Coordinates of C-alpha atoms in Angstrom, one line a residue:
V87 CA 58.2 67.6 -72.7
H88 CA 59.6 64.4 -71.3
L89 CA 63.3 63.9 -70.3
V90 CA 64.9 60.6 -69.4
E91 CA 68.6 60.5 -68.3
S92 CA 70.8 57.4 -68.5
G93 CA 74.5 56.6 -68.4
G94 CA 75.4 57.2 -64.8
D95 CA 77.8 54.8 -63.2
S96 CA 80.6 54.4 -60.6
V97 CA 84.0 55.1 -62.0
Q98 CA 87.5 55.8 -60.7
A99 CA 89.1 59.2 -60.8
G100 CA 90.5 60.0 -64.2
G101 CA 87.8 57.9 -66.0
S102 CA 85.1 59.0 -68.4
L103 CA 81.4 58.6 -68.7
R104 CA 78.8 59.8 -71.3
L105 CA 75.4 60.7 -70.0
T106 CA 72.4 60.6 -72.3
C107 CA 69.1 62.5 -72.1
A108 CA 66.3 61.3 -74.3
L109 CA 63.9 64.1 -75.2
S110 CA 60.3 63.9 -76.4
G111 CA 57.7 66.5 -77.0
L112 CA 60.1 69.4 -77.5
K113 CA 58.3 71.2 -80.3
R114 CA 59.9 74.6 -80.0
D115 CA 62.4 76.5 -82.2
N116 CA 63.7 78.5 -79.3
Y117 CA 64.9 76.6 -76.2
C118 CA 67.7 76.1 -73.7
M119 CA 68.8 72.6 -72.7
G120 CA 71.0 72.0 -69.7
W121 CA 72.8 69.6 -67.5
F122 CA 72.7 70.2 -63.7
R123 CA 74.0 68.2 -60.8
Q124 CA 73.3 68.0 -57.1
A125 CA 75.4 66.2 -54.4
P126 CA 73.9 65.4 -51.0
G127 CA 73.7 68.4 -48.8
Q128 CA 74.7 70.8 -51.5
E129 CA 72.9 73.2 -53.8
R130 CA 72.1 72.3 -57.4
E131 CA 74.9 73.3 -59.7
G132 CA 74.8 74.2 -63.4
V133 CA 77.1 72.0 -65.4
A134 CA 76.5 72.9 -69.1
S135 CA 73.9 74.4 -71.3
I136 CA 73.1 74.7 -75.0
L137 CA 70.8 77.1 -76.7
S138 CA 68.8 76.3 -79.8
D139 CA 71.2 78.5 -81.8
G140 CA 74.1 76.2 -80.7
K141 CA 75.7 78.6 -78.1
I142 CA 77.3 76.5 -75.4
S143 CA 78.2 77.4 -71.9
Y144 CA 79.9 75.5 -69.0
G145 CA 80.2 75.8 -65.3
D146 CA 83.6 76.8 -64.1
S147 CA 84.3 73.5 -62.4
V148 CA 83.9 71.4 -65.5
K149 CA 85.4 73.6 -68.2
G150 CA 87.9 71.7 -70.3
R151 CA 86.7 68.3 -69.0
F152 CA 83.0 68.0 -70.0
T153 CA 81.3 68.5 -73.4
I154 CA 77.6 69.0 -74.1
T155 CA 76.1 68.1 -77.4
L156 CA 72.6 68.0 -78.8
D157 CA 71.6 65.6 -81.6
K158 CA 68.5 67.1 -83.0
E159 CA 67.8 64.2 -85.3
K160 CA 67.9 61.7 -82.5
N161 CA 66.3 64.1 -80.0
T162 CA 69.1 63.3 -77.6
L163 CA 71.2 65.5 -75.3
Y164 CA 74.6 64.2 -74.3
L165 CA 77.2 65.1 -71.6
Q166 CA 80.7 63.6 -72.2
M167 CA 82.6 63.7 -69.0
D168 CA 86.3 63.1 -69.1
N169 CA 89.0 63.3 -66.4
L170 CA 86.4 62.7 -63.7
K171 CA 87.2 63.8 -60.2
P172 CA 85.7 62.7 -56.8
D173 CA 84.1 66.2 -56.6
D174 CA 82.0 65.3 -59.7
T175 CA 80.1 62.8 -57.6
A176 CA 76.4 63.8 -57.8
R177 CA 73.1 63.1 -59.3
Y178 CA 73.0 64.6 -62.8
Y179 CA 69.8 66.0 -64.3
C180 CA 68.9 67.3 -67.7
A181 CA 66.4 70.1 -68.1
A182 CA 64.7 72.1 -70.7
D183 CA 63.6 75.7 -70.8
V184 CA 61.1 76.3 -73.6
D185 CA 60.9 80.1 -73.3
P186 CA 64.5 80.8 -72.4
V187 CA 66.1 84.0 -71.1
V188 CA 69.3 84.0 -73.0
S189 CA 71.5 85.4 -70.2
W190 CA 70.2 82.7 -67.8
C191 CA 71.2 80.0 -70.3
Y192 CA 74.6 81.5 -70.8
R193 CA 75.2 81.4 -67.1
V194 CA 73.9 77.8 -66.8
L195 CA 71.2 78.8 -64.3
D196 CA 68.4 76.4 -63.3
V197 CA 66.0 79.3 -62.8
G198 CA 63.5 79.2 -65.7
M199 CA 64.0 75.5 -66.5
D200 CA 60.5 74.2 -67.1
Y201 CA 61.1 70.4 -67.4
W202 CA 63.4 68.0 -65.6
G203 CA 64.3 64.4 -65.8
E204 CA 64.6 62.1 -62.8
G205 CA 68.4 62.1 -62.9
T206 CA 71.2 59.6 -63.1
Q207 CA 73.8 58.9 -60.4
V208 CA 77.5 59.5 -61.1
T209 CA 80.0 58.3 -58.4
V210 CA 83.7 58.9 -58.8
S211 CA 86.1 57.2 -56.4
S212 CA 89.6 58.2 -55.7

């Protein structure tokens, strides 16, 4: 499985960005895909996840502002980020778990994620 993120940029608070994760090699019927972020000096944080059955979960800090979608035909995972805040500044990663524990995916946990992209930087200025 190969994951490549893009779409990161520098924006002002209140702005929007859409991150894209191009997937290849994911030949499983059961999986969990997720977006995670990590700011300098901080632990990695779960942003959003989507199970192969379509169940979606969000981290508390982004609920109501971010939207995760998966286009299976295009093999692409998206993260629409609206009303961005300076606290959203981080490097954003997409990840895939090809043998998921459902509860971990629901809680947007990074434990169990098997494959990771290199990340894309999002910087939000006030």
